[in-house]
């Protein structure tokens, strides 16, 4: 498909508005202030750079702040996000499987900076796990896409049904089902079932701080931090982990595993209150005592230009 019309989705140009309040900064540490001001400048310069490159290409494009995005993205051939993984995650909730997306990491982490400031604060910037481009290679990556030398990868997303009703939001990274108070106990049970009607022999009953389910793309995020395993990016499996189970006993081995695309997880919620958090705080749905939640990989894929796909194309030339 020829790409002629683009949407440029931008992380807010000044993502740290608290730096200046009534003429004075709320940040008193000069090193932290310098770091945050640098992040704003680098991001702003990246936006300007991407716009300059796009202005030289035979495409029609329009910029929009991610904060102004409120409707599904249609009538464009591609979306380019400029920010980090959070901006691409935000965009994914407005994109179906017909529109590919390219992420530009506008402010990558600088290893030397992190090392030099490690005794003072965490100077990490943007990881950009889902971003195939930076300002250093944006024009080349864009040309590869426009000339058809590279195609997007089909990245799995999570589909949710609440009390048999399909939710419109699909998770690109992960979902967390938990009590809205992080200190409260969540009570629920789950069972892995096959779509042909068969189910696992064991219902797993849980008292814990919640249940997390991730895609392959999300397996390097919170799931990995909690001790989960990294999955191949294009895997359609879903990984799950019960968070901080209370006295799991013999069911402990069943509280962290994965299930296949021909399976789904059936969850019964037994706490008075609960919340489904989709991709962090991007989207939330309330659940209550007696609700059922069905989780699967049946959601439309997201077509993402990934860095490994770009590298594979490069090796052929």
C-alpha positions in Angstrom: 0.0 0.0 0.0 1.3 3.4 -0.9 1.8 5.7 2.0 0.8 9.2 1.2 -1.1 10.5 4.3 0.5 10.5 7.7 -0.5 11.5 11.3 2.4 12.8 13.4 1.4 12.1 17.1 3.5 14.0 19.6 4.3 13.7 23.2 3.5 17.2 24.7 6.4 19.6 23.8 6.7 20.7 27.4 6.2 17.4 29.4 7.3 18.9 32.6 5.1 22.0 33.2 6.0 22.0 36.9 9.5 23.3 36.1 8.2 26.8 36.2 5.4 28.0 38.5 4.8 31.7 38.8 8.3 32.4 37.7 10.1 30.0 40.0 11.0 26.3 39.6 9.6 23.7 41.9 12.8 21.7 41.5 15.5 22.9 43.8 18.3 20.5 42.9 20.2 22.2 40.1 21.4 18.9 38.6 17.8 17.6 38.4 16.6 20.9 37.0 19.3 20.8 34.3 18.5 17.2 33.5 14.7 17.9 33.1 15.3 21.1 31.0 17.6 19.1 28.8 14.9 16.5 28.3 12.5 19.1 27.2 15.0 20.7 24.8 16.0 17.3 23.3 12.4 16.3 22.8 11.4 19.7 21.2 14.4 19.5 18.9 13.4 15.9 17.9 9.9 17.1 17.0 11.3 19.9 14.9 13.7 17.6 13.1 11.0 15.1 12.3 8.8 17.8 10.9 11.6 19.1 8.7 12.2 15.7 7.3 8.6 15.1 6.6 8.3 18.5 4.8 10.9 17.2 2.3 8.9 14.0 1.5 6.1 13.5 -1.0 3.5 12.9 1.7 0.7 14.8 3.4 1.0 15.0 7.2 -0.6 16.7 10.1 0.8 17.0 13.7 -1.3 16.5 16.8 -0.5 16.3 20.5 -1.4 13.0 22.1 -3.4 14.9 24.7 -5.7 16.1 21.9 -6.4 12.6 20.6 -9.9 11.5 21.4 -11.3 9.6 18.5 -10.2 6.5 16.5 -7.5 7.3 14.0 -8.8 6.8 10.4 -8.2 8.1 6.9 -4.4 8.0 7.2 -1.9 5.5 5.8 0.4 5.6 8.8 0.9 7.0 12.2 4.3 8.3 13.4 4.7 8.8 17.2 7.4 11.1 18.5 8.1 10.5 22.2 8.7 7.1 23.7 6.9 3.9 24.4 4.2 5.7 26.3 3.3 7.8 23.3 3.1 4.7 21.1 1.0 2.9 23.8 -1.4 5.8 23.9 -1.7 5.8 20.1 -2.4 2.1 20.0 -5.7 2.6 21.8 -6.9 4.6 18.8 -5.5 2.4 16.0 -6.9 -0.8 14.6 -5.0 -3.3 12.4 -5.4 -1.3 9.2 -3.0 1.5 10.1 0.7 0.8 10.8 2.6 2.8 13.3 6.3 3.9 13.6 7.7 5.0 16.9 10.4 7.7 17.1 12.3 7.7 20.4 12.7 11.5 20.8 14.9 11.3 24.0 16.9 8.0 24.3 18.7 7.2 27.5 22.3 8.2 27.5 24.4 5.5 29.3 27.2 7.9 30.2 24.8 10.4 31.7 23.1 7.7 33.8 26.5 6.6 35.1 27.7 10.1 35.9 24.6 11.0 37.9 23.9 7.6 39.5 24.9 8.8 43.0 22.4 11.7 42.8 19.3 10.4 40.9 18.1 8.1 38.2 18.9 9.9 34.9 17.3 7.4 32.6 15.4 8.9 29.8 13.3 6.9 27.3 13.8 3.2 26.7 12.0 3.1 23.3 11.5 -0.7 23.3 8.8 -0.3 20.6 10.4 2.5 18.7 12.3 1.7 15.6 13.8 5.2 15.0 15.6 8.1 16.6 16.6 11.4 15.1 19.8 9.6 14.0 18.1 7.2 11.6 14.6 8.7 11.2 15.0 9.8 7.6 16.5 6.5 6.5 13.8 4.4 8.3 11.1 6.7 6.8 12.5 6.2 3.3 12.7 2.4 3.8 9.0 2.5 4.7 7.9 4.9 1.9 9.8 2.9 -0.8 8.4 -0.4 0.5 11.7 -1.9 1.6 10.3 -2.7 5.1 7.0 -4.0 6.3 5.4 -3.7 9.8 5.4 -6.6 12.3 2.1 -7.9 13.6 2.3 -7.5 17.4 -0.3 -9.2 19.5 -2.8 -7.4 21.8 -5.0 -8.6 24.6 -8.8 -8.9 24.2 -11.1 -8.6 27.2 -14.7 -9.5 27.9 -16.4 -8.3 31.1 -19.4 -10.3 31.9 -19.4 -11.6 28.3 -19.4 -8.1 26.9 -16.4 -7.3 24.7 -14.4 -4.2 25.8 -13.3 -1.9 23.1 -9.9 -1.3 24.5 -7.1 -3.7 23.7 -3.9 -3.9 25.7 -0.6 -3.7 23.8 1.6 -4.2 26.8 -0.4 -5.7 29.7 -3.4 -5.6 32.0 -3.6 -5.6 35.8 -6.7 -6.6 37.6 -6.5 -5.5 41.2 -8.3 -3.8 44.1 -8.2 0.0 43.5 -6.4 0.4 46.8 -2.9 -1.1 46.4 -2.8 -2.2 50.0 -6.0 -4.2 49.8 -6.2 -7.9 49.2 -7.7 -9.0 45.9 -9.8 -12.3 45.9 -10.4 -14.1 42.6 -10.1 -17.4 40.9 -9.1 -18.3 37.4 -8.9 -21.3 35.0 -7.3 -21.7 31.6 -9.7 -23.0 29.0 -9.4 -24.2 25.4 -11.6 -22.5 22.9 -12.9 -25.9 21.8 -14.6 -26.2 25.2 -12.0 -28.1 27.1 -10.4 -26.6 30.3 -7.5 -27.2 32.6 -8.4 -29.6 35.4 -7.5 -27.1 38.2 -9.3 -23.9 39.3 -6.7 -21.6 40.9 -8.1 -19.7 43.9 -6.1 -16.6 44.8 -5.7 -14.0 47.6 -3.1 -11.6 46.4 -2.4 -8.0 45.3 -3.8 -8.7 41.8 -3.3 -10.5 38.5 -1.1 -9.3 35.7 -1.4 -10.6 32.1 1.0 -9.4 29.4 1.7 -9.7 25.7 5.1 -10.5 24.2 5.6 -6.8 23.7 4.8 -6.2 27.4 7.0 -9.0 28.7 10.0 -6.7 29.0 8.0 -4.2 31.1 6.3 -4.7 34.5 6.2 -8.5 34.0 10.0 -8.8 33.7 10.5 -6.5 36.7 8.3 -8.9 38.7 10.4 -11.9 37.7 8.6 -12.9 34.5 10.3 -14.2 31.4 10.9 -12.3 28.2 8.9 -13.6 25.2 9.8 -13.4 21.5 8.3 -10.2 20.2 6.0 -11.9 17.6 4.7 -14.6 20.0 0.9 -14.7 20.3 1.1 -16.3 23.7 0.0 -14.4 26.8 2.0 -14.6 30.1 0.3 -14.2 33.5 1.4 -13.8 37.0 -0.5 -13.6 40.3 1.1 -10.8 42.3 2.3 -11.5 45.8 0.0 -14.5 46.5 -0.9 -15.2 50.1 -0.1 -18.8 51.2 -0.4 -20.3 47.7 0.5 -23.8 48.9 0.3 -26.5 46.2 -1.1 -24.0 43.7 2.1 -21.9 43.6 3.4 -23.4 40.4 0.1 -22.5 38.7 0.3 -18.8 39.5 2.9 -17.9 36.8 2.7 -19.3 33.3 1.5 -18.6 29.8 -1.4 -19.8 27.6 -1.7 -20.2 23.9 -3.7 -18.4 21.2 -6.2 -21.2 21.1 -6.8 -20.8 24.9 -8.3 -18.1 27.1 -8.3 -17.2 30.8 -11.6 -17.2 32.7 -11.4 -15.0 35.9 -14.0 -14.8 38.6 -13.8 -11.8 40.8 -14.7 -12.2 44.5 -13.8 -8.8 46.0 -16.3 -6.0 46.6 -14.3 -3.7 44.3 -11.7 -4.0 41.6 -10.2 -2.3 38.6 -8.9 -3.5 35.2 -5.9 -1.4 34.3 -5.1 -1.6 30.6 -1.6 -0.6 29.6 -0.9 1.1 33.0 -3.3 3.9 33.5 -4.2 4.4 29.8 -7.7 2.8 30.3 -9.5 1.6 33.4 -12.7 -0.4 33.9 -14.3 -1.1 37.3 -15.3 -4.6 38.4 -17.3 -5.8 41.3 -18.1 -8.9 43.3 -19.4 -11.7 41.0 -18.0 -10.3 37.8 -16.4 -12.5 35.2 -13.5 -11.5 33.0 -12.4 -13.4 29.8 -8.8 -12.7 28.6 -7.4 -13.8 25.2 -5.2 -12.8 22.3 -8.2 -12.4 20.0 -7.7 -8.7 19.7 -6.7 -7.2 16.3 -3.0 -7.1 16.0 -1.1 -3.8 15.9 1.1 -3.3 12.9 4.3 -1.8 14.2 7.6 -1.0 12.5 10.1 -2.6 14.8 13.9 -2.1 15.0 14.7 -5.8 14.3 12.6 -5.6 11.1 14.6 -2.6 10.0 17.9 -4.3 10.8 16.9 -7.4 8.8 16.1 -5.3 5.8 19.4 -3.5 6.1 21.3 -6.7 6.0 20.0 -7.4 2.5 21.5 -4.2 1.0 
